[in-house]
Tab-separated table of C-alpha atoms in Angstrom:
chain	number	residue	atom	x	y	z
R	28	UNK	CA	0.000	0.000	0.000
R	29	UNK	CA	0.931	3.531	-0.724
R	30	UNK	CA	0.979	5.793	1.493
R	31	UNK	CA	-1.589	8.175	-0.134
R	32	UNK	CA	-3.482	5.030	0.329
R	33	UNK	CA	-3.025	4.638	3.686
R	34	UNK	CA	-3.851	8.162	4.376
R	35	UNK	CA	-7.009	8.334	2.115
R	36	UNK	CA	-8.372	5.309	4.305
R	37	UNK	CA	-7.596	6.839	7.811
R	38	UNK	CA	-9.749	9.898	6.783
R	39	UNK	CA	-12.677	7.844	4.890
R	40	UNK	CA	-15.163	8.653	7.189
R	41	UNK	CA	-14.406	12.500	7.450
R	42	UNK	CA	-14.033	12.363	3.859
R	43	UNK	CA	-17.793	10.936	3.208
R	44	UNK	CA	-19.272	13.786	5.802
R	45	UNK	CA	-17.543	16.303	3.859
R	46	UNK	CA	-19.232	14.655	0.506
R	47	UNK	CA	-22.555	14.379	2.170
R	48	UNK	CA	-22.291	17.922	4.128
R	49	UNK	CA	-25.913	20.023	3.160
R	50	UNK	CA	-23.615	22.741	1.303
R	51	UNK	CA	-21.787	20.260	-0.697
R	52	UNK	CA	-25.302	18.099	-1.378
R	53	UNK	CA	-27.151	21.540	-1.968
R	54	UNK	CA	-24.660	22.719	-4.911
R	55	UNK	CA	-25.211	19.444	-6.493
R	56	UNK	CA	-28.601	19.354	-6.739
R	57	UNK	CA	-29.290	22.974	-6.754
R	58	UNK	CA	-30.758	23.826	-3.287
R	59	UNK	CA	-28.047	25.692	-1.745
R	60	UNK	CA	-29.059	28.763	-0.454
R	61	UNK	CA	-27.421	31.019	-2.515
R	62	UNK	CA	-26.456	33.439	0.739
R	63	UNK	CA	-24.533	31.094	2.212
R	64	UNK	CA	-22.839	30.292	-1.277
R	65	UNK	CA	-21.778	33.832	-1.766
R	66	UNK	CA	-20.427	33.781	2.165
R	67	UNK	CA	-18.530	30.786	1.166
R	68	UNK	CA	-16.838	32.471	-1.830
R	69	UNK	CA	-15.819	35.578	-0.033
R	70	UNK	CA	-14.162	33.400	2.967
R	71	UNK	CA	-12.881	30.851	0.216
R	72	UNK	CA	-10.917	33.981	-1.802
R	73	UNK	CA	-9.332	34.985	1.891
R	74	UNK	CA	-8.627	31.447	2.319
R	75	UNK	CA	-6.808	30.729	-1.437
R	76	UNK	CA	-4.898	34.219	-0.491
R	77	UNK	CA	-3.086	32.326	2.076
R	78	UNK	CA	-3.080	28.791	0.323
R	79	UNK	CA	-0.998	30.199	-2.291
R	80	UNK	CA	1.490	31.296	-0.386
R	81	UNK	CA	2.111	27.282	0.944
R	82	UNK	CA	2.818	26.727	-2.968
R	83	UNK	CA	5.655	29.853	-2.835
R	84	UNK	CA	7.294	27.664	0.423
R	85	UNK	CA	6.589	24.662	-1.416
R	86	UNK	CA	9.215	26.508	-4.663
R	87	UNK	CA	11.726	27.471	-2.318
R	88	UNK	CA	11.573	23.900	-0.607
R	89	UNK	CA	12.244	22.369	-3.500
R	90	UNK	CA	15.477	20.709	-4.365
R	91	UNK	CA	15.223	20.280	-8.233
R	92	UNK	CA	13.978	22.562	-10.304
R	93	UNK	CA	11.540	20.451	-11.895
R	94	UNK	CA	9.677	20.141	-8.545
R	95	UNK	CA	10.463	24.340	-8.421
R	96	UNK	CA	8.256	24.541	-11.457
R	97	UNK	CA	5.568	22.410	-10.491
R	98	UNK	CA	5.045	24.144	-7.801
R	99	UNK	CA	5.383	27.568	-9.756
R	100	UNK	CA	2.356	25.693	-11.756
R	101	UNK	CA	0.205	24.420	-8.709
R	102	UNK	CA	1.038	28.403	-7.432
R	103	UNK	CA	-0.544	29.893	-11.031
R	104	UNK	CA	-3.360	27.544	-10.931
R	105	UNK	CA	-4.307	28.824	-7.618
R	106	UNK	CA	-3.898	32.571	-7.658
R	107	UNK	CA	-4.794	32.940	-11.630
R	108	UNK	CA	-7.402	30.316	-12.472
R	109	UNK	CA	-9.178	29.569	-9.332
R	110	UNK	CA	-9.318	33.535	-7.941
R	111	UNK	CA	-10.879	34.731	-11.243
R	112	UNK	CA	-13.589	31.989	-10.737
R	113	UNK	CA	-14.011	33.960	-7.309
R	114	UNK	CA	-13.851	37.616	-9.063
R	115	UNK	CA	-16.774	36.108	-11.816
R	116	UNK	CA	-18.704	34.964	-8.475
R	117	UNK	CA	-18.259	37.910	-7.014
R	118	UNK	CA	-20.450	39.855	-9.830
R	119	UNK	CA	-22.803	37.090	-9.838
R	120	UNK	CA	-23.739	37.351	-6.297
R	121	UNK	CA	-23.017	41.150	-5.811
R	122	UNK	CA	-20.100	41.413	-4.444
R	123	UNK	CA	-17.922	44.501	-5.163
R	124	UNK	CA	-14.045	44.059	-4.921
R	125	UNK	CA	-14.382	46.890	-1.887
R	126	UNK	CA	-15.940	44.107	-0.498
R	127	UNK	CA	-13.758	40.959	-1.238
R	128	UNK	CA	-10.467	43.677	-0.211
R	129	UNK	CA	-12.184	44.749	3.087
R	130	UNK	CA	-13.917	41.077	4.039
R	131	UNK	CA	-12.666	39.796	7.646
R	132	UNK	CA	-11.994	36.250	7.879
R	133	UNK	CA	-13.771	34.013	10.006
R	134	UNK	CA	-12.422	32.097	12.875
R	135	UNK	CA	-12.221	28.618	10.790
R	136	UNK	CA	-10.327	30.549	7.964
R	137	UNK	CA	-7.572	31.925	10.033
R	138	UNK	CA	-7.043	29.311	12.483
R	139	UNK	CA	-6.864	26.886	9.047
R	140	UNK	CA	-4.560	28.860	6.836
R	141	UNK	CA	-2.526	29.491	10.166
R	142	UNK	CA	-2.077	26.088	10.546
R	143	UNK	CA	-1.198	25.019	7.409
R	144	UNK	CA	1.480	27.749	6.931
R	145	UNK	CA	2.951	27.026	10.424
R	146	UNK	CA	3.464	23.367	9.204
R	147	UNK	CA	4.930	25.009	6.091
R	148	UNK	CA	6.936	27.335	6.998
R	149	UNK	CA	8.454	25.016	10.294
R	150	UNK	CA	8.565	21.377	8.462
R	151	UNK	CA	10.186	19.972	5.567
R	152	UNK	CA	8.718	19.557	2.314
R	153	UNK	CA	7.087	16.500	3.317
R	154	UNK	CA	4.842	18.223	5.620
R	155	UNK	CA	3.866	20.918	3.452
R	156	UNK	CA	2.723	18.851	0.750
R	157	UNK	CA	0.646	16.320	3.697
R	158	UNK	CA	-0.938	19.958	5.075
R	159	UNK	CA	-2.223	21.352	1.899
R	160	UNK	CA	-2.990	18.226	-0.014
R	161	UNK	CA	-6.658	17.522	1.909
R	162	UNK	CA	-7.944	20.800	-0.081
R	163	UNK	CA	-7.027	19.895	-3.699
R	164	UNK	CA	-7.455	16.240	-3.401
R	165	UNK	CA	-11.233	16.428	-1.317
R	166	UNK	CA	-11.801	19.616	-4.254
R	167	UNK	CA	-11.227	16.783	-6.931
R	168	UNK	CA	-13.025	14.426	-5.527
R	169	UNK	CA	-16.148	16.195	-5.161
R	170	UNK	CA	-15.865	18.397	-7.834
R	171	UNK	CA	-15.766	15.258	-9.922
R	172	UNK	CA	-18.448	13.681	-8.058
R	173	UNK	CA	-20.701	16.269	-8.571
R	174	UNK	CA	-20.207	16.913	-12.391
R	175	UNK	CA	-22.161	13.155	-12.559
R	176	UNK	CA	-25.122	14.457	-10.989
R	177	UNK	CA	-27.599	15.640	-14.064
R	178	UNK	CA	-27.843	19.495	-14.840
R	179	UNK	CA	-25.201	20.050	-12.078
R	180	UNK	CA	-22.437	21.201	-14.432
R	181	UNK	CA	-25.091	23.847	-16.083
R	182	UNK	CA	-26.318	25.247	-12.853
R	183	UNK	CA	-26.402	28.862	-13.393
R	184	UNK	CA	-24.855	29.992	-10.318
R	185	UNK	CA	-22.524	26.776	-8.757
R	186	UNK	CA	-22.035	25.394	-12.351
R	187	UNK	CA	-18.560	26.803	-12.672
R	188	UNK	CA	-17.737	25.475	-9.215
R	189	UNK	CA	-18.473	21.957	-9.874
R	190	UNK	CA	-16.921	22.443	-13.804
R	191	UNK	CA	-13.479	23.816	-12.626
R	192	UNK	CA	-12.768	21.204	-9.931
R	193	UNK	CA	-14.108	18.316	-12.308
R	194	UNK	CA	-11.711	19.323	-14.647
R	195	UNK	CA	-8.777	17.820	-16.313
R	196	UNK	CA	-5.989	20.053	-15.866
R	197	UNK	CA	-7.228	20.059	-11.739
R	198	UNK	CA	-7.163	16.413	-11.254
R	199	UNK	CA	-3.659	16.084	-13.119
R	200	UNK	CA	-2.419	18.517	-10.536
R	201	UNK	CA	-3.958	16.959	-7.870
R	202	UNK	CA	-3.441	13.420	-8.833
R	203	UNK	CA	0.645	14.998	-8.834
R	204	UNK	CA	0.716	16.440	-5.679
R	205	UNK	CA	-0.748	13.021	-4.277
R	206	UNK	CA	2.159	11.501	-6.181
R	207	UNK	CA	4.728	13.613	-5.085
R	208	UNK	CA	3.775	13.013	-0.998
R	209	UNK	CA	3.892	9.181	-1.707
R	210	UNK	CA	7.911	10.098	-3.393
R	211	UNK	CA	8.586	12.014	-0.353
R	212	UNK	CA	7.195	9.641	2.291
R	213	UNK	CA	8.893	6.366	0.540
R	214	UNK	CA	11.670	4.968	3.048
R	215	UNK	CA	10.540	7.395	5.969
R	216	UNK	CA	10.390	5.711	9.712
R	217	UNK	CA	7.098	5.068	10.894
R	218	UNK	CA	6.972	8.001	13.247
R	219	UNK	CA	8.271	10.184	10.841
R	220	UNK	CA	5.193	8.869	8.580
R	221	UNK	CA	2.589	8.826	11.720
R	222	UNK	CA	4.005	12.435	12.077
R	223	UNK	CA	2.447	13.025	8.055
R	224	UNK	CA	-0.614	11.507	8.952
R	225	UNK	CA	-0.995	13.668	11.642
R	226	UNK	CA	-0.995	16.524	9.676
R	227	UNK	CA	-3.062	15.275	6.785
R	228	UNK	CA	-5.982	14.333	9.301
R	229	UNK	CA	-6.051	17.851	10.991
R	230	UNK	CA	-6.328	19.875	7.702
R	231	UNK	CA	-9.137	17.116	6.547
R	232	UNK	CA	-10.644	18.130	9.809
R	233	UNK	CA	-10.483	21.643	8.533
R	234	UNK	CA	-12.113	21.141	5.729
R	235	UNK	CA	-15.145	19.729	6.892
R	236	UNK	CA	-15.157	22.719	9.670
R	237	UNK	CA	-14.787	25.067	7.069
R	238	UNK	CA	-17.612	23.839	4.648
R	239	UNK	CA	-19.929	23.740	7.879
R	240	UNK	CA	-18.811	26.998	8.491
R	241	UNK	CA	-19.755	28.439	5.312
R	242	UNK	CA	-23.099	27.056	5.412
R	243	UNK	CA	-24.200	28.138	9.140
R	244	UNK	CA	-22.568	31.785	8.449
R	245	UNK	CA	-20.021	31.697	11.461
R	246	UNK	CA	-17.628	33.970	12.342
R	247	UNK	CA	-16.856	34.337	15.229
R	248	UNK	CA	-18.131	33.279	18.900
R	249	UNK	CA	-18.498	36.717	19.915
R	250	UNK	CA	-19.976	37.887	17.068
């Protein structure tokens, strides 16, 4: 067994909520309330902001520069292709750029992005690649899932969502990045491993906490 492998069946079960959460379920079939959509896409472009920066760390990481350019790549992808999906949302649900550039995260977002660049920025590449590799691969997954449902793909407003993650040129970075952890993770110790799996569990953990986020509206406890 691989050790992607070994990782995708310690999360399963968080992996199935986050497929079966109401927000995910409700873009599929066309139910989601389209405030809580446009909330999600606000905290989403905050969140990517930060994400991209884990693909920058992943370049200077690097030791070849093959690997330098893939994650150049992985860091275009992000910043180019999937923030103008969030500036085209943005005018589809209203929402000015004063309003993306002045948007607070919530507590989810920070504490998430925080994590993930800690691990980053304090861990080898290894660890980088285990901490942001729950987003992309769970985005594939259900973006692909999704594009089977009928009309899903054509929905006027979460459409584009379910086309961009169901696409090609997103799984074949994914199914890379997935690739490159198993390259990195061949030969290491088992607590050196457990140590990767701890990592890749907590961010899956965020992702489920930050789709249920999006859909009850939460910022923060105070608020």
């Amino acid at each position: 067994m691989v050790f992607s492998e070994r990782l995708y069946d310690n999360v399963k079960p968080i992996w199935e909520k986050n497929h079966n959460h109401p927000f995910v379920q409700g873009m599929g079939d066309g139910t989601l309330d389209k405030e809580k959509f446009r909330y999600f896409m606000i905290q989403d472009y905050l969140y990517l902001i930060e994400y991209s920066k884990l693909f920058a760390i992943g370049a200077a990481k690097a030791s070849d520069v093959k690997t330098m350019g893939e994650f150049a790549k992985l860091l275009d992808s992000t910043l180019n292709t999937e923030m103008d999906l969030h500036r085209q949302y943005a005018k589809k649900f209203d929402i000015s750029e004063e309003e993306l550039e002045n948007a607070k995260p919530a507590a989810v977002t920070v504490s998430y992005t925080h994590y993930m660049l800690a691990v980053g920025q304090n861990g080898g590449l290894a660890e980088l690649v285990a901490s942001l590799l729950p987003c992309m691969w769970s985005y594939a997954e259900i973006g692909k899932s999704l594009s089977q449902i009928p009309g899903a793909s054509g929905h006027e407003f979460y459409g584009e969502w379910i086309n961009m993650y169901a696409d090609n040129e997103f799984q074949e970075l994914t199914q890379w990045t997935i690739n490159m952890l198993d390259r990195l993770a061949d030969g290491k110790p088992e607590h050196e491993l457990k140590h990767l799996e701890e990592i890749f569990l907590n961010t899956t953990r965020f992702e489920y906490m930050f789709w249920d986020m999006a859909y009850k509206g939460e910022m923060w406890l105070t608020d």
